[in-house]
């Protein structure tokens, strides 16, 4: 019998389907403080509900992600995905940590510019760029990531009219083994569209192809998909070098790393099952380093990761309005925050912790928001200790997308507080007022009076 080959032991995070060593009921510990500030004090000071962001956690996240990538690859540049959370205070923390800006509309572009990001460090993504937008981006020398052929042709025309050579990349979509495939943005790799677009750009001589961009999906649970994507991107870059002797400056791998939230229908909490950033980093950097670039030609690796850097730095604090029994006997608890400000409740089972000590008695509970509509459900089923009217809770991992996607529906949106690295809270967005909401309304004179 042959001697078996030695395999070194490995330590890996727990996989889907395995038990967390603490069991599944992670809601059971109270969360009384956030970065040294008592939850009930914050609610008293700034009103309930309230978004709270931890500056310490944000900085830890981006520093850790940078370190992880930079130890594996020599040329790394992060760009903050504005749509994930574009409160200016948040963006500026990322800019202070060295991140450029990544925007998907002129509104976001202007925000990044106003925050002081040099325009050649604003990556302009998205399918909706008007002529006016393109002209601004061309004049500002911003990297424009082309989404479709109409944009490519329009950009070529504008470049000729303006006697400029815009710096462009194309967005590439591809099969990474993950389905459904995200193929609505950019040019497909497998069917040759991406290569055709590259040939068109190179033939036109009016556009300067400086990079390749992809964003293969969001909340991606398989790090290996990024290895596949990075190989395909590298293959395009090497083909450009071979056919045109042109070295592109960067490969932008987009975002999509999963945050610690638990998807609805998942067996185990996201904290136990989602890949760690180093797993994504390993997949991407290994693929790039193995692709066959000459050392001088090694492209920059750009990353636009959003949710994985901010979700766990954000908390939604709220209070119980009331408890009731449903007709089937289940307990229902009505909170003072709804899905209009917690949009991600539609696809995540958010972890929710009571903010005060409690006894060991627990009960399955439906948690509703305060909106007068049936879909306003925060958790369909959560094991909670009995909460009384006025008790406080903390909803975890809400830093990504909830603030940018929030709706002013039925009620006014809450304030946002940032707790700095010395544990001092700062208001970074004031509570909405009736005046804010009505500021754009116009009431025609003839409708201004009535008799009842
Ligand atoms: C939304 C978006 C990101 C960020 O995605 P996350 O899933 O939050 O990491 C990055 N790049 C592009 C082009 C995007 O549209």
Coordinates of C-alpha atoms and ligand atoms in Angstrom, one line a residue:
X1 CA 0.0 0.0 0.0
X2 CA 1.3 3.5 -0.9
X3 CA 2.1 5.8 1.9
X4 CA -0.5 8.6 2.1
X5 CA 0.7 12.1 1.4
X6 CA 0.9 14.4 4.4
X7 CA -1.8 17.0 4.5
X8 CA -1.2 19.9 6.8
X9 CA -4.0 20.7 9.4
X10 CA -6.1 23.8 8.7
X11 CA -8.3 26.0 10.8
X12 CA -11.4 27.2 8.9
X13 CA -14.4 29.2 9.9
X14 CA -17.6 27.1 10.4
X15 CA -19.5 26.1 7.3
X16 CA -23.1 26.4 6.4
X17 CA -25.2 23.7 8.2
X18 CA -22.8 23.3 11.2
X19 CA -23.8 24.5 14.6
X20 CA -22.4 27.6 16.2
X21 CA -20.7 26.4 19.4
X22 CA -23.1 28.7 21.4
X23 CA -26.1 27.2 19.7
X24 CA -28.3 29.2 17.3
X25 CA -29.9 31.7 19.6
X26 CA -27.5 34.6 19.4
X27 CA -30.2 37.1 20.2
X28 CA -30.0 36.1 23.8
X29 CA -27.4 38.5 25.1
X30 CA -28.5 42.1 25.8
X31 CA -26.8 44.9 24.0
X32 CA -26.8 47.7 26.5
X33 CA -24.0 49.9 25.2
X34 CA -22.5 50.9 21.8
X35 CA -18.9 52.0 22.0
X36 CA -19.3 53.1 25.7
X37 CA -22.6 54.9 25.2
X38 CA -25.7 53.5 26.9
X39 CA -28.4 52.7 24.4
X40 CA -31.2 54.2 26.5
X41 CA -29.1 57.4 26.9
X42 CA -28.6 57.7 23.2
X43 CA -32.4 57.3 22.6
X44 CA -33.2 59.8 25.2
X45 CA -30.8 62.4 23.8
X46 CA -31.5 61.9 20.1
X47 CA -35.0 60.4 20.0
X48 CA -36.3 56.9 19.1
X49 CA -35.7 55.3 16.6
X50 CA -32.1 56.2 15.9
X51 CA -29.3 55.0 13.6
X52 CA -25.9 54.7 15.3
X53 CA -22.7 54.2 13.5
X54 CA -19.4 53.2 15.1
X55 CA -16.4 55.1 13.6
X56 CA -14.1 52.8 15.4
X57 CA -15.6 49.8 13.7
X58 CA -15.6 51.4 10.2
X59 CA -11.9 52.3 10.5
X60 CA -11.1 48.8 11.8
X61 CA -13.0 47.2 8.9
X62 CA -11.3 49.3 6.1
X63 CA -7.8 49.0 7.7
X64 CA -8.2 45.3 8.1
X65 CA -9.4 44.8 4.5
X66 CA -6.5 46.9 3.2
X67 CA -4.0 45.0 5.2
X68 CA -5.4 41.7 4.0
X69 CA -5.2 42.7 0.4
X70 CA -1.9 44.6 0.6
X71 CA -0.1 41.6 2.2
X72 CA -1.2 39.5 -0.8
X73 CA -0.8 41.9 -3.7
X74 CA 1.5 44.8 -4.2
X75 CA -0.8 47.3 -5.9
X76 CA -4.2 47.8 -4.2
X77 CA -6.6 50.7 -4.3
X78 CA -10.0 50.8 -2.5
X79 CA -12.8 53.0 -3.7
X80 CA -15.8 53.7 -1.4
X81 CA -19.1 52.6 -2.9
X82 CA -21.3 55.7 -2.3
X83 CA -24.6 54.0 -2.7
X84 CA -23.9 51.6 0.2
X85 CA -23.9 54.6 2.6
X86 CA -23.4 58.1 1.3
X87 CA -23.7 60.2 4.5
X88 CA -20.8 62.6 4.0
X89 CA -19.4 61.8 7.4
X90 CA -19.2 58.2 6.5
X91 CA -17.7 58.8 3.0
X92 CA -15.0 61.1 4.6
X93 CA -14.0 58.4 7.1
X94 CA -13.3 56.1 4.1
X95 CA -11.5 59.0 2.2
X96 CA -9.4 59.6 5.3
X97 CA -8.4 56.0 5.2
X98 CA -7.3 56.4 1.6
X99 CA -10.3 55.1 -0.3
X100 CA -11.3 56.8 -3.6
X101 CA -14.9 57.3 -4.6
X102 CA -17.1 54.9 -6.6
X103 CA -20.3 56.4 -7.9
X104 CA -23.2 55.2 -10.0
X105 CA -25.0 58.5 -10.8
X106 CA -24.3 62.2 -11.2
X107 CA -25.9 62.8 -7.9
X108 CA -23.3 60.6 -6.2
X109 CA -20.6 62.0 -8.4
X110 CA -21.4 65.5 -7.2
X111 CA -21.5 64.3 -3.6
X112 CA -18.0 62.8 -4.0
X113 CA -16.7 66.0 -5.6
X114 CA -18.2 68.2 -2.8
X115 CA -16.5 65.9 -0.3
X116 CA -13.2 66.8 -2.0
X117 CA -12.3 63.6 -3.8
X118 CA -10.1 64.6 -6.7
X119 CA -12.1 63.9 -9.9
X120 CA -9.5 61.6 -11.4
X121 CA -10.1 59.4 -8.3
X122 CA -13.9 59.1 -8.8
X123 CA -14.8 55.9 -10.6
X124 CA -18.0 56.6 -12.6
X125 CA -20.1 53.4 -12.9
X126 CA -23.7 52.7 -13.8
X127 CA -25.9 52.3 -16.9
X128 CA -27.4 55.8 -16.6
X129 CA -25.0 58.5 -17.7
X130 CA -26.5 61.3 -19.7
X131 CA -24.5 63.4 -22.2
X132 CA -24.2 66.1 -19.6
X133 CA -22.8 63.6 -17.1
X134 CA -20.3 62.2 -19.6
X135 CA -19.1 65.7 -20.6
X136 CA -18.5 66.5 -16.9
X137 CA -16.6 63.3 -16.4
X138 CA -14.6 63.7 -19.6
X139 CA -13.6 67.3 -18.6
X140 CA -12.7 66.1 -15.1
X141 CA -10.6 63.2 -16.3
X142 CA -12.6 60.7 -14.3
X143 CA -12.4 57.0 -15.1
X144 CA -15.6 56.2 -16.9
X145 CA -16.8 52.6 -16.7
X146 CA -18.7 51.8 -19.9
X147 CA -21.9 49.7 -19.4
X148 CA -23.2 49.2 -22.9
X149 CA -22.6 49.8 -26.5
X150 CA -24.8 52.9 -26.8
X151 CA -22.7 54.5 -24.1
X152 CA -19.5 53.4 -25.9
X153 CA -20.6 55.0 -29.2
X154 CA -21.9 58.2 -27.5
X155 CA -18.7 58.6 -25.6
X156 CA -16.7 58.2 -28.8
X157 CA -18.8 61.0 -30.5
X158 CA -18.4 63.3 -27.5
X159 CA -14.7 62.6 -27.4
X160 CA -14.3 63.6 -31.0
X161 CA -16.4 66.8 -30.6
X162 CA -14.5 67.8 -27.5
X163 CA -11.0 66.8 -28.9
X164 CA -10.4 64.8 -25.7
X165 CA -9.3 61.3 -25.0
X166 CA -11.5 60.1 -22.1
X167 CA -10.1 57.5 -19.7
X168 CA -12.4 54.5 -19.8
X169 CA -12.8 50.9 -18.6
X170 CA -15.5 48.5 -19.7
X171 CA -17.7 46.7 -17.2
X172 CA -17.5 42.9 -17.8
X173 CA -20.1 40.4 -16.7
X174 CA -19.4 36.7 -16.7
X175 CA -20.3 33.2 -15.5
X176 CA -18.5 32.6 -12.2
X177 CA -20.5 29.5 -11.4
X178 CA -23.0 31.5 -9.3
X179 CA -26.6 31.7 -10.6
X180 CA -28.6 33.6 -11.3
X181 CA -25.8 35.4 -13.2
X182 CA -25.6 39.1 -13.1
X183 CA -25.6 39.8 -16.8
X184 CA -27.7 43.0 -17.0
X185 CA -24.7 45.3 -16.5
X186 CA -21.7 45.5 -18.8
X187 CA -20.5 43.3 -21.6
X188 CA -20.5 39.5 -21.4
X189 CA -17.2 37.6 -21.3
X190 CA -18.3 34.2 -22.5
X191 CA -20.2 35.3 -25.6
X192 CA -17.4 37.6 -26.8
X193 CA -19.1 40.9 -26.2
X194 CA -16.5 42.1 -23.8
X195 CA -13.7 41.4 -26.3
X196 CA -15.7 43.0 -29.1
X197 CA -16.1 46.2 -27.0
X198 CA -12.4 46.2 -26.3
X199 CA -11.7 45.9 -30.0
X200 CA -14.1 48.8 -30.8
X201 CA -12.4 51.0 -28.2
X202 CA -8.9 50.1 -29.5
X203 CA -9.9 50.7 -33.1
X204 CA -11.6 54.1 -32.4
X205 CA -8.4 55.6 -31.0
X206 CA -10.5 58.3 -29.3
X207 CA -10.9 56.5 -26.0
X208 CA -8.0 55.6 -23.6
X209 CA -8.7 52.1 -22.3
X210 CA -7.1 52.2 -18.8
X211 CA -8.9 49.4 -17.0
X212 CA -11.4 46.6 -16.7
X213 CA -14.2 46.5 -14.3
X214 CA -16.6 43.9 -12.9
X215 CA -19.0 43.6 -10.0
X216 CA -20.2 40.0 -10.1
X217 CA -23.0 40.2 -7.6
X218 CA -23.7 41.2 -4.0
X219 CA -23.6 39.3 -0.8
X220 CA -21.6 36.6 -2.6
X221 CA -21.3 33.5 -0.4
X222 CA -18.7 31.7 -2.5
X223 CA -15.2 33.3 -2.4
X224 CA -14.1 31.0 -5.2
X225 CA -16.4 32.9 -7.7
X226 CA -14.0 35.8 -7.3
X227 CA -11.1 33.6 -8.4
X228 CA -13.0 32.7 -11.5
X229 CA -13.8 36.3 -12.2
X230 CA -10.3 37.5 -11.6
X231 CA -8.9 34.9 -14.0
X232 CA -11.3 36.0 -16.7
X233 CA -10.4 39.6 -16.2
X234 CA -6.7 38.8 -16.3
X235 CA -7.3 36.9 -19.5
X236 CA -8.8 39.9 -21.1
X237 CA -6.0 42.2 -19.9
X238 CA -3.4 39.7 -21.3
X239 CA -5.2 39.5 -24.6
X240 CA -5.1 43.3 -24.8
X241 CA -1.4 43.2 -24.2
X242 CA -0.9 40.5 -26.8
X243 CA -2.9 42.0 -29.6
X244 CA -2.3 45.7 -29.0
X245 CA 0.8 45.8 -26.9
X246 CA -1.2 47.9 -24.5
X247 CA -0.9 47.6 -20.7
X248 CA -4.0 48.4 -18.8
X249 CA -3.6 50.2 -15.5
X250 CA -6.1 48.4 -13.4
X251 CA -8.5 45.5 -12.8
X252 CA -11.4 46.6 -10.7
X253 CA -13.0 43.6 -9.0
X254 CA -16.0 45.6 -7.7
X255 CA -17.7 44.7 -4.4
X256 CA -20.2 42.1 -3.3
X257 CA -18.4 40.6 -0.3
X258 CA -21.0 39.3 2.1
X259 CA -21.6 41.1 5.4
X260 CA -22.4 39.2 8.6
X261 CA -26.1 39.3 8.2
X262 CA -28.2 36.2 7.9
X263 CA -30.2 35.7 4.8
X264 CA -33.8 34.6 5.1
X265 CA -34.0 30.8 4.7
X266 CA -30.4 30.3 5.8
X267 CA -29.9 27.5 8.4
X268 CA -27.2 29.2 10.3
X269 CA -26.3 32.8 11.3
X270 CA -24.3 34.8 8.8
X271 CA -21.7 35.4 11.5
X272 CA -20.8 31.7 11.2
X273 CA -21.3 31.1 7.5
X274 CA -20.2 34.0 5.3
X275 CA -16.7 33.9 4.0
X276 CA -14.1 36.1 5.7
X277 CA -12.5 38.9 3.7
X278 CA -9.2 37.0 3.6
X279 CA -10.9 34.2 1.6
X280 CA -12.1 36.6 -1.1
X281 CA -8.7 38.2 -1.1
X282 CA -6.9 34.9 -1.4
X283 CA -9.1 33.9 -4.4
X284 CA -8.6 37.2 -6.2
X285 CA -4.9 37.8 -5.6
X286 CA -3.9 34.2 -6.3
X287 CA -5.8 34.3 -9.7
X288 CA -4.1 37.6 -10.6
X289 CA -0.7 36.6 -9.6
X290 CA -0.9 33.3 -11.4
X291 CA -2.4 34.8 -14.6
X292 CA 1.0 35.3 -16.2
X293 CA 1.5 39.1 -16.1
X294 CA 5.1 40.4 -16.4
X295 CA 6.0 42.0 -13.1
X296 CA 6.2 45.4 -14.6
X297 CA 2.7 44.9 -16.1
X298 CA 1.0 43.8 -13.0
X299 CA -2.3 45.8 -13.0
X300 CA -3.5 47.7 -9.9
X301 CA -6.3 45.8 -8.1
X302 CA -9.2 48.2 -7.4
X303 CA -11.9 47.1 -4.9
X304 CA -15.3 48.7 -4.4
X305 CA -16.4 46.7 -1.5
X306 CA -19.4 48.3 0.3
X307 CA -21.6 46.3 2.7
X308 CA -18.7 44.1 4.1
X309 CA -17.0 47.3 5.4
X310 CA -20.0 49.1 7.0
X311 CA -22.9 46.7 7.7
X312 CA -21.6 45.7 11.2
X313 CA -20.7 49.3 12.1
X314 CA -24.4 50.3 11.9
X315 CA -27.1 49.8 14.5
X316 CA -30.7 50.7 14.6
X317 CA -32.0 51.5 18.0
X318 CA -35.7 51.5 18.8
X319 CA -38.4 51.1 21.3
X320 CA -41.4 48.9 21.9
X321 CA -44.8 50.6 21.2
X322 CA -46.9 47.7 22.3
X323 CA -47.4 43.9 22.7
X324 CA -50.4 41.9 21.5
X325 CA -51.6 38.4 20.9
X326 CA -52.4 37.4 17.3
X327 CA -55.5 35.3 16.6
X328 CA -53.3 32.1 16.6
X329 CA -51.9 32.9 20.0
X330 CA -48.5 34.1 18.9
X331 CA -47.0 37.1 20.6
X332 CA -46.6 40.2 18.4
X333 CA -44.5 43.1 19.4
X334 CA -44.9 46.4 17.6
X335 CA -41.7 48.5 17.3
X336 CA -41.3 52.2 16.5
X337 CA -39.3 51.5 13.4
X338 CA -40.6 50.0 10.2
X339 CA -39.3 48.6 6.9
X340 CA -39.3 52.1 5.5
X341 CA -36.1 52.7 7.4
X342 CA -35.0 49.0 7.6
X343 CA -35.3 48.0 4.0
X344 CA -32.9 45.1 4.4
X345 CA -35.5 43.4 6.7
X346 CA -37.0 42.1 3.4
X347 CA -34.2 39.7 2.8
X348 CA -32.2 39.4 6.1
X349 CA -33.2 38.0 9.4
X350 CA -31.6 40.8 11.3
X351 CA -30.1 40.0 14.7
X352 CA -32.1 41.9 17.3
X353 CA -31.0 42.3 20.9
X354 CA -32.9 43.7 23.9
X355 CA -31.0 46.7 25.2
X356 CA -31.7 45.9 28.9
X357 CA -31.1 42.8 31.1
X358 CA -33.9 40.2 31.0
X359 CA -34.9 36.9 32.5
X360 CA -34.5 33.5 30.9
X361 CA -38.1 33.2 29.8
X362 CA -38.4 33.6 26.1
X363 CA -41.1 33.3 23.5
X364 CA -41.3 33.2 19.7
X365 CA -42.4 36.6 18.6
X366 CA -43.5 38.4 15.4
X367 CA -41.9 41.8 15.3
X368 CA -43.8 44.4 13.5
X369 CA -43.0 48.0 12.5
X370 CA -45.4 50.9 13.1
X371 CA -46.5 51.4 9.6
X372 CA -50.1 50.9 8.6
X373 CA -49.4 48.2 6.0
X374 CA -49.3 44.5 6.2
X375 CA -45.7 44.1 4.8
X376 CA -44.2 46.0 7.7
X377 CA -42.6 43.0 9.4
X378 CA -39.2 43.4 11.0
X379 CA -38.9 39.7 11.9
X380 CA -41.4 37.0 11.1
X381 CA -40.2 34.9 13.9
X382 CA -37.7 35.8 16.6
X383 CA -37.1 34.3 20.0
X384 CA -37.2 37.2 22.4
X385 CA -37.6 37.7 26.1
X386 CA -40.8 39.5 27.1
X387 CA -40.4 43.1 26.1
X388 CA -42.5 45.7 27.7
X389 CA -43.8 49.0 26.2
X390 CA -40.9 51.4 26.3
X391 CA -38.2 48.8 26.3
X392 CA -35.4 49.3 23.9
X393 CA -33.8 47.0 21.3
X394 CA -30.8 47.1 19.1
X395 CA -30.9 45.8 15.5
X396 CA -27.5 44.7 14.3
X397 CA -25.7 45.0 11.0
X398 CA -27.7 47.8 9.4
X399 CA -24.9 50.1 8.2
X400 CA -25.2 49.2 4.5
X401 CA -28.0 50.4 2.3
X402 CA -30.7 51.1 4.9
X403 CA -30.0 54.8 5.1
X404 CA -29.5 55.3 1.4
X405 CA -32.6 53.2 0.5
X406 CA -34.8 54.6 3.3
X407 CA -38.2 55.9 2.4
X408 CA -40.1 58.8 3.9
X409 CA -43.4 56.9 4.1
X410 CA -46.1 57.7 6.8
X411 CA -43.5 58.8 9.3
X412 CA -40.4 61.0 9.3
X413 CA -36.9 59.5 9.1
X414 CA -34.7 59.3 12.3
X415 CA -31.5 61.0 13.1
X416 CA -28.1 59.3 12.5
X417 CA -25.4 59.5 15.2
X418 CA -21.7 58.6 14.7
X419 CA -19.8 57.6 17.8
X420 CA -16.2 58.6 17.3
X421 CA -13.1 56.7 18.2
X422 CA -13.0 58.3 21.7
X423 CA -16.6 57.2 22.3
X424 CA -18.1 60.7 21.8
X425 CA -21.4 60.8 19.8
X426 CA -21.9 63.3 17.0
X427 CA -25.1 64.0 15.0
X428 CA -24.3 63.3 11.4
X429 CA -27.9 63.6 10.1
X430 CA -30.7 65.4 11.9
X431 CA -34.1 64.0 12.3
X432 CA -36.4 64.8 9.4
X433 CA -39.0 67.5 9.9
X434 CA -42.3 68.2 8.2
X435 CA -40.7 71.3 6.6
X436 CA -37.9 69.1 5.1
X437 CA -40.5 66.8 3.5
X438 CA -42.6 69.6 2.2
X439 CA -39.8 71.8 1.0
X440 CA -40.2 70.8 -2.7
X441 CA -44.0 70.8 -2.7
X442 CA -45.9 73.5 -4.5
X443 CA -49.6 74.1 -3.7
X444 CA -51.4 76.0 -6.5
X445 CA -53.1 79.1 -5.1
X446 CA -56.6 77.9 -6.2
X447 CA -56.2 74.8 -4.0
X448 CA -55.1 76.7 -0.9
X449 CA -58.5 77.1 0.7
X450 CA -61.6 75.0 1.4
X451 CA -64.7 74.9 3.5
X452 CA -65.8 71.8 5.4
Ligands
LIG1 C1 -23.3 48.4 -5.3 C2 -21.9 48.3 -5.9 C3 -20.8 48.1 -5.2 C4 -20.8 47.7 -3.7 O1 -21.4 46.5 -3.5 P1 -21.4 45.7 -2.1 O2 -22.2 44.5 -2.4 O3 -22.1 46.6 -1.1 O4 -20.0 45.4 -1.8 C5 -19.6 48.1 -5.8 N1 -19.5 48.4 -7.2 C6 -20.6 48.6 -7.9 C7 -20.5 48.9 -9.3 C8 -21.9 48.6 -7.3 O5 -22.9 48.8 -8.1

